[in-house]
Tab-separated table of C-alpha atoms and ligand atoms in Angstrom:
chain	number	residue	atom	x	y	z
A	1	MET	CA	-82.021	50.768	-36.181
A	2	PRO	CA	-79.371	52.595	-33.579
A	3	CYS	CA	-76.298	50.939	-33.321
A	4	THR	CA	-73.369	51.313	-30.505
A	5	LEU	CA	-70.041	52.411	-32.025
A	6	PHE	CA	-66.630	53.061	-30.401
A	7	PRO	CA	-67.440	53.423	-26.277
A	8	THR	CA	-64.226	54.326	-25.543
A	9	ILE	CA	-63.744	57.402	-27.622
A	10	ASN	CA	-64.291	60.154	-24.635
A	11	ILE	CA	-66.363	63.159	-26.321
A	12	PHE	CA	-68.697	60.503	-28.147
A	13	ILE	CA	-69.635	57.766	-25.368
A	14	LYS	CA	-71.571	55.290	-26.746
A	15	MET	CA	-72.932	56.999	-29.362
A	16	ILE	CA	-76.236	56.541	-30.687
A	17	PHE	CA	-76.525	57.579	-34.111
A	18	GLU	CA	-79.964	59.241	-35.545
A	19	ASN	CA	-80.756	59.365	-39.305
A	20	ASN	CA	-81.670	63.209	-39.086
A	21	GLN	CA	-80.451	66.265	-39.704
A	22	ALA	CA	-81.029	67.970	-36.112
A	23	PHE	CA	-79.178	65.470	-34.854
A	24	ALA	CA	-75.843	65.441	-37.182
A	25	GLN	CA	-76.133	69.394	-36.028
A	26	SER	CA	-76.080	68.497	-32.083
A	27	LEU	CA	-73.084	66.106	-32.970
A	28	ASP	CA	-71.351	69.071	-34.528
A	29	ARG	CA	-72.204	71.112	-31.811
A	30	GLN	CA	-70.353	68.917	-29.473
A	31	ASP	CA	-66.999	68.445	-31.508
A	32	PRO	CA	-64.165	70.631	-30.855
A	33	LEU	CA	-62.650	70.730	-33.917
A	34	HIS	CA	-65.478	71.850	-35.385
A	35	PRO	CA	-64.200	75.491	-35.487
A	36	LEU	CA	-61.441	74.381	-37.691
A	37	ARG	CA	-63.754	73.855	-40.567
A	38	ASP	CA	-63.763	77.393	-41.019
A	39	GLU	CA	-60.057	77.532	-41.608
A	40	PHE	CA	-60.708	75.901	-45.320
A	41	LEU	CA	-62.480	77.169	-48.280
A	42	PHE	CA	-65.018	75.121	-50.059
A	43	PRO	CA	-66.031	75.284	-53.514
A	44	ARG	CA	-69.071	76.149	-54.655
A	45	GLN	CA	-71.768	74.868	-57.228
A	46	HIS	CA	-75.667	76.126	-58.122
A	47	ASN	CA	-74.504	79.106	-55.711
A	48	ALA	CA	-73.886	76.872	-52.761
A	49	PRO	CA	-71.063	75.494	-50.959
A	50	ILE	CA	-70.094	71.805	-52.323
A	51	ILE	CA	-69.865	69.135	-49.546
A	52	TYR	CA	-66.830	67.783	-50.445
A	53	LEU	CA	-65.588	64.271	-49.592
A	54	CYS	CA	-62.439	64.157	-51.677
A	55	GLY	CA	-60.100	64.796	-49.222
A	56	ASN	CA	-58.219	61.331	-49.866
A	57	SER	CA	-57.641	63.165	-53.585
A	58	LEU	CA	-57.013	66.491	-53.270
A	59	GLY	CA	-57.565	68.415	-49.543
A	60	LEU	CA	-58.924	71.470	-49.235
A	61	GLN	CA	-57.549	75.035	-49.492
A	62	PRO	CA	-56.654	76.579	-46.410
A	63	LYS	CA	-57.502	80.585	-46.156
A	64	SER	CA	-53.967	80.970	-45.055
A	65	SER	CA	-52.523	79.748	-47.669
A	66	ARG	CA	-52.238	82.295	-49.799
A	67	SER	CA	-50.385	84.423	-47.394
A	68	TYR	CA	-47.685	81.980	-46.689
A	69	VAL	CA	-47.545	81.928	-50.264
A	70	ASP	CA	-47.063	85.663	-50.331
A	71	GLN	CA	-44.778	86.151	-47.732
A	72	GLN	CA	-42.270	84.156	-49.798
A	73	LEU	CA	-43.593	85.784	-52.965
A	74	ASN	CA	-42.727	89.251	-51.465
A	75	ASN	CA	-39.362	88.141	-50.133
A	76	TRP	CA	-38.340	86.834	-53.855
A	77	GLU	CA	-39.594	90.719	-54.624
A	78	ASN	CA	-37.660	92.595	-52.175
A	79	LEU	CA	-35.039	90.494	-51.832
A	80	GLY	CA	-34.016	88.560	-54.737
A	81	VAL	CA	-31.363	86.186	-54.401
A	82	GLU	CA	-30.790	87.531	-50.685
A	83	GLY	CA	-34.192	85.831	-49.503
A	84	TRP	CA	-31.625	82.472	-49.437
A	85	PHE	CA	-30.118	83.495	-46.045
A	86	GLU	CA	-32.525	87.039	-45.738
A	87	GLY	CA	-35.590	88.108	-44.360
A	88	GLU	CA	-37.609	86.472	-41.370
A	89	THR	CA	-37.786	83.117	-43.005
A	90	PRO	CA	-34.806	82.515	-45.289
A	91	TRP	CA	-35.090	79.980	-47.722
A	92	MET	CA	-31.931	78.025	-46.824
A	93	TYR	CA	-33.326	76.765	-43.746
A	94	TYR	CA	-37.253	77.530	-44.653
A	95	HIS	CA	-37.603	73.148	-44.256
A	96	LYS	CA	-36.740	72.939	-40.857
A	97	ALA	CA	-39.634	75.190	-39.686
A	98	LEU	CA	-41.718	72.058	-41.552
A	99	LYS	CA	-39.640	69.299	-39.596
A	100	GLY	CA	-41.183	69.472	-36.693
A	101	LEU	CA	-44.556	69.693	-37.720
A	102	MET	CA	-44.047	66.948	-40.275
A	103	ALA	CA	-42.661	64.158	-37.657
A	104	ASN	CA	-45.562	65.064	-35.453
A	105	ILE	CA	-48.132	63.821	-37.896
A	106	VAL	CA	-46.063	60.964	-38.781
A	107	GLY	CA	-44.537	59.912	-35.534
A	108	ALA	CA	-41.251	60.811	-36.193
A	109	GLY	CA	-37.792	62.900	-35.406
A	110	ALA	CA	-37.381	65.706	-36.779
A	111	HIS	CA	-34.316	64.608	-38.529
A	112	GLU	CA	-35.912	61.679	-39.566
A	113	VAL	CA	-38.228	63.234	-41.866
A	114	CYS	CA	-37.679	65.953	-44.773
A	115	PRO	CA	-39.450	67.393	-47.499
A	116	MET	CA	-38.558	66.960	-50.647
A	117	ASN	CA	-39.418	66.483	-54.375
A	118	THR	CA	-42.811	64.356	-55.016
A	119	LEU	CA	-44.326	61.266	-54.024
A	120	THR	CA	-43.078	58.629	-56.745
A	121	VAL	CA	-39.726	60.657	-57.171
A	122	ASN	CA	-38.877	60.023	-53.468
A	123	LEU	CA	-40.168	56.519	-53.982
A	124	HIS	CA	-37.407	56.351	-56.307
A	125	LEU	CA	-35.169	57.864	-54.316
A	126	LEU	CA	-35.499	55.856	-51.615
A	127	MET	CA	-35.248	52.349	-53.063
A	128	VAL	CA	-32.353	53.180	-54.422
A	129	SER	CA	-30.914	53.132	-50.913
A	130	PHE	CA	-33.161	50.830	-49.903
A	131	TYR	CA	-33.703	48.127	-52.460
A	132	ARG	CA	-30.477	46.524	-52.748
A	133	PRO	CA	-31.196	43.179	-54.497
A	134	ALA	CA	-28.769	40.212	-54.004
A	135	ALA	CA	-28.147	36.825	-55.925
A	136	ALA	CA	-30.494	34.845	-53.303
A	137	ARG	CA	-32.492	37.846	-51.920
A	138	PHE	CA	-33.317	40.228	-54.923
A	139	LYS	CA	-37.762	39.816	-54.542
A	140	ILE	CA	-40.018	42.470	-53.531
A	141	ILE	CA	-43.471	41.663	-51.715
A	142	MET	CA	-46.173	44.308	-52.329
A	143	GLU	CA	-50.112	44.596	-51.753
A	144	ALA	CA	-51.889	43.429	-55.180
A	145	GLY	CA	-53.923	46.790	-56.633
A	146	ALA	CA	-51.321	48.729	-55.135
A	147	PHE	CA	-51.916	52.473	-56.597
A	148	PRO	CA	-50.332	52.597	-60.485
A	149	SER	CA	-47.630	54.993	-59.920
A	150	ASP	CA	-46.108	52.198	-56.651
A	151	GLN	CA	-46.871	49.638	-59.327
A	152	TYR	CA	-44.773	51.312	-62.427
A	153	ALA	CA	-41.901	52.344	-59.987
A	154	VAL	CA	-41.516	49.100	-58.309
A	155	GLU	CA	-41.082	47.673	-61.250
A	156	SER	CA	-38.897	49.615	-62.975
A	157	GLN	CA	-36.737	49.386	-60.318
A	158	VAL	CA	-36.900	45.754	-60.357
A	159	ARG	CA	-35.745	46.214	-64.047
A	160	PHE	CA	-33.289	48.348	-63.445
A	161	HIS	CA	-31.103	45.980	-61.293
A	162	GLY	CA	-31.467	43.456	-64.292
A	163	TYR	CA	-34.895	41.208	-62.965
A	164	ASP	CA	-38.156	40.404	-64.382
A	165	PRO	CA	-40.905	41.834	-62.279
A	166	LYS	CA	-42.816	38.152	-62.910
A	167	ASP	CA	-39.958	36.651	-61.129
A	168	ALA	CA	-39.444	39.736	-58.504
A	169	ILE	CA	-42.289	40.695	-57.260
A	170	ILE	CA	-44.739	38.924	-55.025
A	171	GLU	CA	-48.382	40.503	-54.590
A	172	VAL	CA	-50.613	39.459	-52.221
A	173	ALA	CA	-53.809	39.524	-52.875
A	174	PRO	CA	-57.148	39.184	-51.083
A	175	ARG	CA	-58.853	35.486	-50.603
A	176	GLU	CA	-61.687	34.873	-53.412
A	177	GLY	CA	-64.584	36.864	-52.689
A	178	GLU	CA	-63.061	39.050	-50.548
A	179	HIS	CA	-61.805	42.788	-50.836
A	180	THR	CA	-59.324	43.369	-48.322
A	181	LEU	CA	-55.740	41.767	-47.315
A	182	ARG	CA	-56.001	39.727	-44.199
A	183	THR	CA	-52.891	40.635	-41.810
A	184	GLU	CA	-52.344	36.858	-41.387
A	185	ASP	CA	-52.185	36.514	-44.966
A	186	ILE	CA	-49.335	39.047	-45.489
A	187	LEU	CA	-47.584	37.623	-42.647
A	188	SER	CA	-47.676	34.497	-44.346
A	189	VAL	CA	-46.208	35.270	-47.478
A	190	ILE	CA	-43.646	37.003	-45.821
A	191	ALA	CA	-42.725	34.082	-44.086
A	192	ALA	CA	-43.103	31.929	-46.937
A	193	HIS	CA	-40.599	34.204	-49.095
A	194	LYS	CA	-38.269	34.941	-45.911
A	195	GLU	CA	-35.130	33.753	-47.791
A	196	GLU	CA	-35.587	35.602	-50.729
A	197	ILE	CA	-36.817	38.826	-49.981
A	198	ALA	CA	-34.950	42.489	-50.183
A	199	LEU	CA	-37.941	44.330	-49.618
A	200	VAL	CA	-41.594	44.186	-48.414
A	201	LEU	CA	-42.836	47.899	-49.808
A	202	PHE	CA	-46.836	48.424	-48.989
A	203	GLY	CA	-49.098	51.212	-48.838
A	204	GLY	CA	-50.006	52.585	-45.132
A	205	ILE	CA	-53.576	52.534	-46.502
A	206	ASN	CA	-54.890	51.258	-49.804
A	207	TYR	CA	-56.308	53.935	-51.990
A	208	PHE	CA	-59.047	51.281	-53.201
A	209	THR	CA	-60.113	49.697	-50.165
A	210	GLY	CA	-59.658	51.926	-47.498
A	211	GLN	CA	-57.658	49.247	-46.084
A	212	TRP	CA	-55.134	50.673	-43.216
A	213	PHE	CA	-52.554	47.936	-42.968
A	214	ASP	CA	-51.094	46.683	-39.655
A	215	MET	CA	-47.989	48.612	-40.216
A	216	PRO	CA	-46.342	47.433	-37.083
A	217	ALA	CA	-46.779	44.024	-37.870
A	218	ILE	CA	-46.284	43.627	-41.501
A	219	THR	CA	-42.495	45.689	-40.203
A	220	LYS	CA	-41.996	42.885	-37.756
A	221	ALA	CA	-42.381	40.467	-40.148
A	222	GLY	CA	-40.289	41.819	-42.575
A	223	HIS	CA	-37.265	42.200	-40.575
A	224	THR	CA	-38.165	38.699	-39.181
A	225	ALA	CA	-37.254	37.894	-42.439
A	226	GLY	CA	-33.996	40.161	-42.903
A	227	ALA	CA	-35.563	42.503	-45.271
A	228	ILE	CA	-35.816	45.906	-45.109
A	229	VAL	CA	-39.932	47.706	-44.742
A	230	GLY	CA	-40.801	50.649	-46.346
A	231	PHE	CA	-44.364	52.112	-46.506
A	232	ASP	CA	-46.014	54.471	-49.272
A	233	LEU	CA	-48.040	56.591	-46.792
A	234	ALA	CA	-49.695	58.444	-49.879
A	235	HIS	CA	-53.616	57.633	-47.842
A	236	ALA	CA	-51.986	57.537	-44.189
A	237	ALA	CA	-50.353	60.510	-43.516
A	238	GLY	CA	-52.550	63.081	-41.787
A	239	ASN	CA	-54.819	60.411	-41.863
A	240	VAL	CA	-54.534	58.406	-39.397
A	241	PRO	CA	-51.959	58.186	-36.177
A	242	LEU	CA	-48.719	57.231	-37.364
A	243	GLN	CA	-44.906	55.935	-35.211
A	244	LEU	CA	-42.676	54.910	-37.844
A	245	HIS	CA	-39.898	55.835	-35.325
A	246	ASP	CA	-41.368	53.306	-32.508
A	247	TRP	CA	-42.662	50.726	-35.094
A	248	ASN	CA	-39.725	50.618	-36.185
A	249	ILE	CA	-40.311	51.357	-40.186
A	250	ASP	CA	-37.122	51.209	-42.311
A	251	PHE	CA	-38.128	54.486	-44.606
A	252	ALA	CA	-41.260	55.895	-45.882
A	253	CYS	CA	-42.988	58.404	-48.135
A	254	TRP	CA	-45.872	60.622	-48.572
A	255	CYS	CA	-47.783	63.011	-50.443
A	256	SER	CA	-48.868	66.385	-48.930
A	257	TYR	CA	-51.552	67.396	-51.106
A	258	LYS	CA	-54.097	64.225	-50.203
A	259	TYR	CA	-54.939	64.486	-46.343
A	260	GLN	CA	-52.197	67.235	-45.626
A	261	ASN	CA	-54.317	70.162	-48.209
A	262	ALA	CA	-50.956	71.524	-49.760
A	263	GLY	CA	-52.231	71.837	-52.870
A	264	PRO	CA	-51.978	70.138	-56.447
A	265	GLY	CA	-48.800	68.485	-57.030
A	266	GLY	CA	-47.810	69.594	-53.045
A	267	ILE	CA	-44.601	68.354	-51.899
A	268	SER	CA	-43.760	64.961	-50.729
A	269	GLY	CA	-42.068	64.164	-47.287
A	270	ILE	CA	-39.964	61.366	-46.481
A	271	PHE	CA	-38.759	59.203	-43.393
A	272	VAL	CA	-35.818	57.748	-42.879
A	273	HIS	CA	-35.467	55.957	-39.675
A	274	GLU	CA	-32.254	57.005	-37.615
A	275	LYS	CA	-30.760	53.621	-37.304
A	276	HIS	CA	-29.431	54.146	-40.966
A	277	PHE	CA	-28.072	57.273	-40.599
A	278	SER	CA	-24.564	55.659	-39.567
A	279	ASP	CA	-24.684	53.292	-42.895
A	280	THR	CA	-22.256	54.970	-44.987
A	281	GLN	CA	-22.262	51.615	-47.489
A	282	LEU	CA	-26.349	53.095	-48.447
A	283	HIS	CA	-26.793	53.796	-52.151
A	284	ARG	CA	-27.828	57.663	-53.057
A	285	PHE	CA	-28.498	59.247	-56.222
A	286	ALA	CA	-26.749	62.274	-54.631
A	287	GLY	CA	-27.512	66.116	-55.325
A	288	TRP	CA	-25.716	69.257	-54.170
A	289	TRP	CA	-28.926	70.048	-52.147
A	290	GLY	CA	-27.852	67.050	-49.810
A	291	TYR	CA	-24.362	68.012	-48.998
A	292	GLN	CA	-23.438	69.054	-45.490
A	293	GLU	CA	-25.330	72.122	-45.077
A	294	GLU	CA	-22.637	74.147	-43.420
A	295	GLN	CA	-20.494	73.189	-46.296
A	296	ARG	CA	-22.686	72.933	-49.249
A	297	PHE	CA	-21.506	76.681	-51.428
A	298	LYS	CA	-17.641	75.777	-51.092
A	299	MET	CA	-19.012	73.374	-54.050
A	300	GLN	CA	-16.341	70.629	-53.342
A	301	LYS	CA	-15.663	67.420	-55.441
A	302	GLY	CA	-17.024	64.334	-53.621
A	303	PHE	CA	-19.961	63.988	-51.388
A	304	HIS	CA	-20.295	64.325	-48.253
A	305	PRO	CA	-24.535	64.021	-47.072
A	306	GLU	CA	-25.953	65.988	-44.728
A	307	ALA	CA	-26.876	64.177	-41.514
A	308	GLY	CA	-30.310	62.080	-41.480
A	309	ALA	CA	-33.017	62.476	-44.086
A	310	ASP	CA	-32.382	66.016	-45.400
A	311	GLY	CA	-29.041	63.851	-46.397
A	312	TRP	CA	-31.234	62.515	-49.274
A	313	GLN	CA	-32.136	65.800	-51.060
A	314	VAL	CA	-31.074	66.182	-54.678
A	315	SER	CA	-32.007	69.751	-55.601
A	316	CYS	CA	-32.427	73.105	-54.667
A	317	THR	CA	-35.286	73.241	-51.844
A	318	GLN	CA	-38.996	74.311	-52.998
A	319	VAL	CA	-39.941	76.936	-51.302
A	320	ILE	CA	-43.425	78.103	-52.886
A	321	PRO	CA	-44.315	74.332	-52.649
A	322	MET	CA	-42.927	74.426	-48.857
A	323	SER	CA	-45.027	77.145	-47.715
A	324	LEU	CA	-48.382	75.597	-48.690
A	325	TYR	CA	-47.561	72.722	-47.205
A	326	TYR	CA	-46.359	75.324	-43.963
A	327	ALA	CA	-49.550	76.833	-44.158
A	328	SER	CA	-51.639	73.602	-44.023
A	329	LEU	CA	-49.291	71.895	-41.651
A	330	ARG	CA	-50.031	74.565	-38.828
A	331	ILE	CA	-53.585	73.846	-38.574
A	332	PHE	CA	-52.888	70.182	-37.912
A	333	GLU	CA	-50.864	72.297	-34.871
A	334	LYS	CA	-53.799	73.826	-33.792
A	335	ALA	CA	-55.888	71.049	-34.054
A	336	GLY	CA	-53.666	69.206	-31.979
A	337	PHE	CA	-52.120	66.664	-34.631
A	338	MET	CA	-53.801	63.032	-35.160
A	339	GLU	CA	-55.029	61.898	-31.725
A	340	PRO	CA	-58.226	64.328	-31.806
A	341	LEU	CA	-58.099	64.241	-35.379
A	342	ARG	CA	-58.649	60.518	-34.881
A	343	GLU	CA	-61.295	60.368	-32.703
A	344	LYS	CA	-63.553	62.417	-34.882
A	345	SER	CA	-62.501	60.821	-37.757
A	346	LEU	CA	-64.050	57.421	-36.680
A	347	GLN	CA	-67.015	58.931	-35.455
A	348	LEU	CA	-67.420	60.558	-38.817
A	349	THR	CA	-66.625	57.405	-41.176
A	350	ALA	CA	-69.111	55.193	-38.291
A	351	TYR	CA	-71.593	57.518	-39.169
A	352	LEU	CA	-71.497	57.657	-42.801
A	353	CYS	CA	-71.585	53.816	-42.753
A	354	TYR	CA	-74.388	53.307	-40.544
A	355	LEU	CA	-76.272	56.484	-43.002
A	356	VAL	CA	-75.305	54.102	-45.851
A	357	GLN	CA	-76.883	50.952	-44.229
A	358	GLU	CA	-79.996	53.350	-43.316
A	359	VAL	CA	-80.447	54.211	-46.889
A	360	ASN	CA	-79.932	50.614	-47.726
A	361	LYS	CA	-83.221	49.709	-45.325
A	362	SER	CA	-85.071	52.341	-47.398
A	363	LEU	CA	-84.575	51.042	-50.660
A	364	GLY	CA	-85.443	47.377	-49.616
A	365	PHE	CA	-82.202	46.231	-50.475
A	366	GLU	CA	-78.371	46.144	-50.495
A	367	GLN	CA	-77.734	48.525	-53.515
A	368	TYR	CA	-74.691	49.734	-51.209
A	369	LYS	CA	-71.953	47.440	-49.916
A	370	ILE	CA	-69.353	49.252	-48.323
A	371	ILE	CA	-65.766	47.229	-48.716
A	372	THR	CA	-63.939	49.408	-46.284
A	373	PRO	CA	-62.892	47.384	-43.334
A	374	SER	CA	-66.097	47.482	-40.842
A	375	THR	CA	-63.179	47.340	-37.679
A	376	ALA	CA	-62.241	50.800	-36.697
A	377	GLY	CA	-58.603	49.944	-36.459
A	378	ASP	CA	-58.687	48.934	-40.294
A	379	ARG	CA	-59.015	52.037	-41.683
A	380	GLY	CA	-58.924	55.601	-42.247
A	381	ALA	CA	-61.184	58.209	-43.031
A	382	GLN	CA	-62.168	56.753	-46.625
A	383	VAL	CA	-65.386	54.270	-47.167
A	384	SER	CA	-65.592	53.116	-50.223
A	385	ILE	CA	-69.262	51.975	-51.498
A	386	VAL	CA	-70.009	49.479	-54.104
A	387	ALA	CA	-72.832	50.759	-55.641
A	388	GLN	CA	-74.891	47.401	-56.944
A	389	TYR	CA	-76.758	48.777	-59.669
A	390	ASN	CA	-76.043	52.192	-62.148
A	391	ALA	CA	-72.731	52.904	-59.894
A	392	LYS	CA	-71.696	55.637	-62.230
A	393	GLU	CA	-74.730	57.465	-63.121
A	394	ILE	CA	-75.601	57.645	-59.466
A	395	PHE	CA	-71.942	59.186	-58.767
A	396	GLU	CA	-72.718	61.464	-61.760
A	397	ALA	CA	-76.154	62.656	-59.852
A	398	MET	CA	-74.309	63.098	-56.692
A	399	VAL	CA	-71.896	65.254	-57.919
A	400	ALA	CA	-74.642	67.678	-59.642
A	401	ASN	CA	-76.154	67.911	-56.602
A	402	ASN	CA	-73.369	68.974	-54.777
A	403	VAL	CA	-72.201	66.044	-52.921
A	404	LEU	CA	-68.706	65.886	-54.597
A	405	GLY	CA	-66.619	62.110	-53.482
A	406	ASP	CA	-64.457	60.119	-56.172
A	407	TRP	CA	-64.787	57.306	-58.174
A	408	ARG	CA	-63.251	54.281	-59.218
A	409	GLU	CA	-63.693	52.168	-62.207
A	410	PRO	CA	-66.182	49.815	-62.573
A	411	ASN	CA	-68.505	50.626	-59.494
A	412	VAL	CA	-66.638	52.296	-56.296
A	413	ILE	CA	-68.064	55.428	-54.778
A	414	ARG	CA	-65.493	56.727	-52.484
A	415	LEU	CA	-66.692	59.375	-49.707
A	416	SER	CA	-63.957	60.704	-47.245
A	417	PRO	CA	-65.281	62.497	-44.229
A	418	VAL	CA	-61.960	64.954	-43.161
A	419	PRO	CA	-62.320	65.779	-39.547
A	420	LEU	CA	-60.072	68.912	-40.237
A	421	TYR	CA	-63.166	70.427	-42.109
A	422	ASN	CA	-66.129	67.953	-42.543
A	423	SER	CA	-69.037	67.874	-40.280
A	424	PHE	CA	-71.204	65.777	-39.785
A	425	GLU	CA	-74.151	67.536	-40.985
A	426	ASP	CA	-71.999	66.826	-44.113
A	427	VAL	CA	-71.964	63.310	-44.248
A	428	PHE	CA	-75.974	63.437	-43.191
A	429	LEU	CA	-76.335	65.413	-46.448
A	430	ALA	CA	-74.319	63.372	-47.916
A	431	ALA	CA	-76.408	60.118	-47.382
A	432	GLU	CA	-79.621	61.983	-47.461
A	433	ARG	CA	-79.006	63.206	-51.348
A	434	MET	CA	-77.467	59.595	-52.176
A	435	LEU	CA	-80.493	57.992	-50.906
A	436	THR	CA	-83.071	60.656	-52.718
A	437	ILE	CA	-81.169	59.728	-56.345
A	438	SER	CA	-80.891	56.046	-55.796
A	439	LYS	CA	-84.891	56.236	-55.608
A	440	THR	CA	-84.791	57.802	-58.634
A	441	LEU	CA	-82.163	55.509	-60.069
A	442	VAL	CA	-82.803	52.390	-58.520
A	443	ALA	CA	-85.606	51.811	-56.972
A	444	HIS	CA	-87.049	49.546	-59.291
A	445	LYS	CA	-84.659	47.160	-59.218
A	446	LYS	CA	-85.955	45.806	-56.126
B	1	LIG	C1	-51.360	59.595	-54.960
B	1	LIG	C2	-50.384	58.264	-54.718
B	1	LIG	C3	-49.550	58.941	-55.601
B	1	LIG	C4	-49.523	59.840	-56.067
B	1	LIG	O1	-48.147	59.938	-56.592
B	1	LIG	P1	-47.574	61.053	-57.042
B	1	LIG	O2	-46.035	60.929	-57.328
B	1	LIG	O3	-47.787	62.397	-56.199
B	1	LIG	O4	-48.178	61.561	-58.408
B	1	LIG	C5	-48.736	57.199	-55.349
B	1	LIG	N1	-48.649	56.083	-54.517
B	1	LIG	C6	-49.795	56.115	-53.489
B	1	LIG	C7	-50.014	54.802	-52.732
B	1	LIG	C8	-50.504	57.173	-53.712
B	1	LIG	O5	-52.328	57.232	-53.214
């Protein structure tokens, strides 16, 4: 049955979806972002390109990545140590070229963001500054089922300050029988603990369910409670439009290798709201690269941080990982950053959700249940699908048939059509193969 979705989206006004390949191809022809697909390299298997729906885990390689890295290898070859201050892109200032682009992606001022380190490292460094437990206020509120690295980071921070995670960490969990959190529940937990919380730390988008949390509402509630509010944007940055500055978020960090295509272990980004820049009481774990840029090589005693987010740097800047991030950021720039990408993304996920229901209809029972919120504003590019029967076998058969999503125990298949490089035809073909495989593996369950 056709369904009508998102009447406000201008390029696809009152879209009626159809379950056939020609229709998917016609959407691709109308899609102004479709040509950007050619900027990426698709892995191949069985002599054919893979239908890659795994950008939530590792974004595809831009064709330009190699030349961005090569440029820096050439500088190193030709300039040696002089590369720090010589050449077209002196390494000393290389990060500045990225900051404006990163700021566009997360909705911040360029001075509020900086590329550095990797994500969990940055989460720790930012908690050093922004988790400052005191006698009565020492608790952290976070989502239950946060990404494990975040759980470990928070537990170890709490212990580092001498608290027991059992006392100091409050997790907000979905209600009985539900998969995702209700905003009202998050806000009421924050309000209920308003005397005790030092920090509210949430994911922007939950990695398992794909739920995009109401970041402005959480931030407001956290501030009303007198707490600092930070976000891990691993699954949100480069996926959904963000306004970190205007939403008054205190700090955030993200990785660049998921939706931002900067390669395995890619460099992380941080955001610190400018309102904190003048606070000289903030603790930092300091290192020479956070020192005032003009004075850095005077090598003097006593740490004086560089202004802005750059003052949180610790170690020598990572030029090669930054060059990979830069290559990808330039493609976001070509796309016009997040607003056009978001329009397409909503259509891709809507089409995928429609087709999954079509698969269920063909099978005659609800083999697949989508646990990602159906409301457009509550999700990003990822659709998490619980497979009722033979989940692992179905996932593996899809991979064998060139459809690469990703798998989460015990029975969740995550498919993430990425608007920079996925097409409507990709989504159609993925669903078509899912149906064929399901007919073989689970049709008898009806
Ligand atoms: C992917 C992801 C990480 C990974 O952290 P690294 O330090 O880059 O390994 C951490 N947190 C969240 C929420 C993630 O989605």
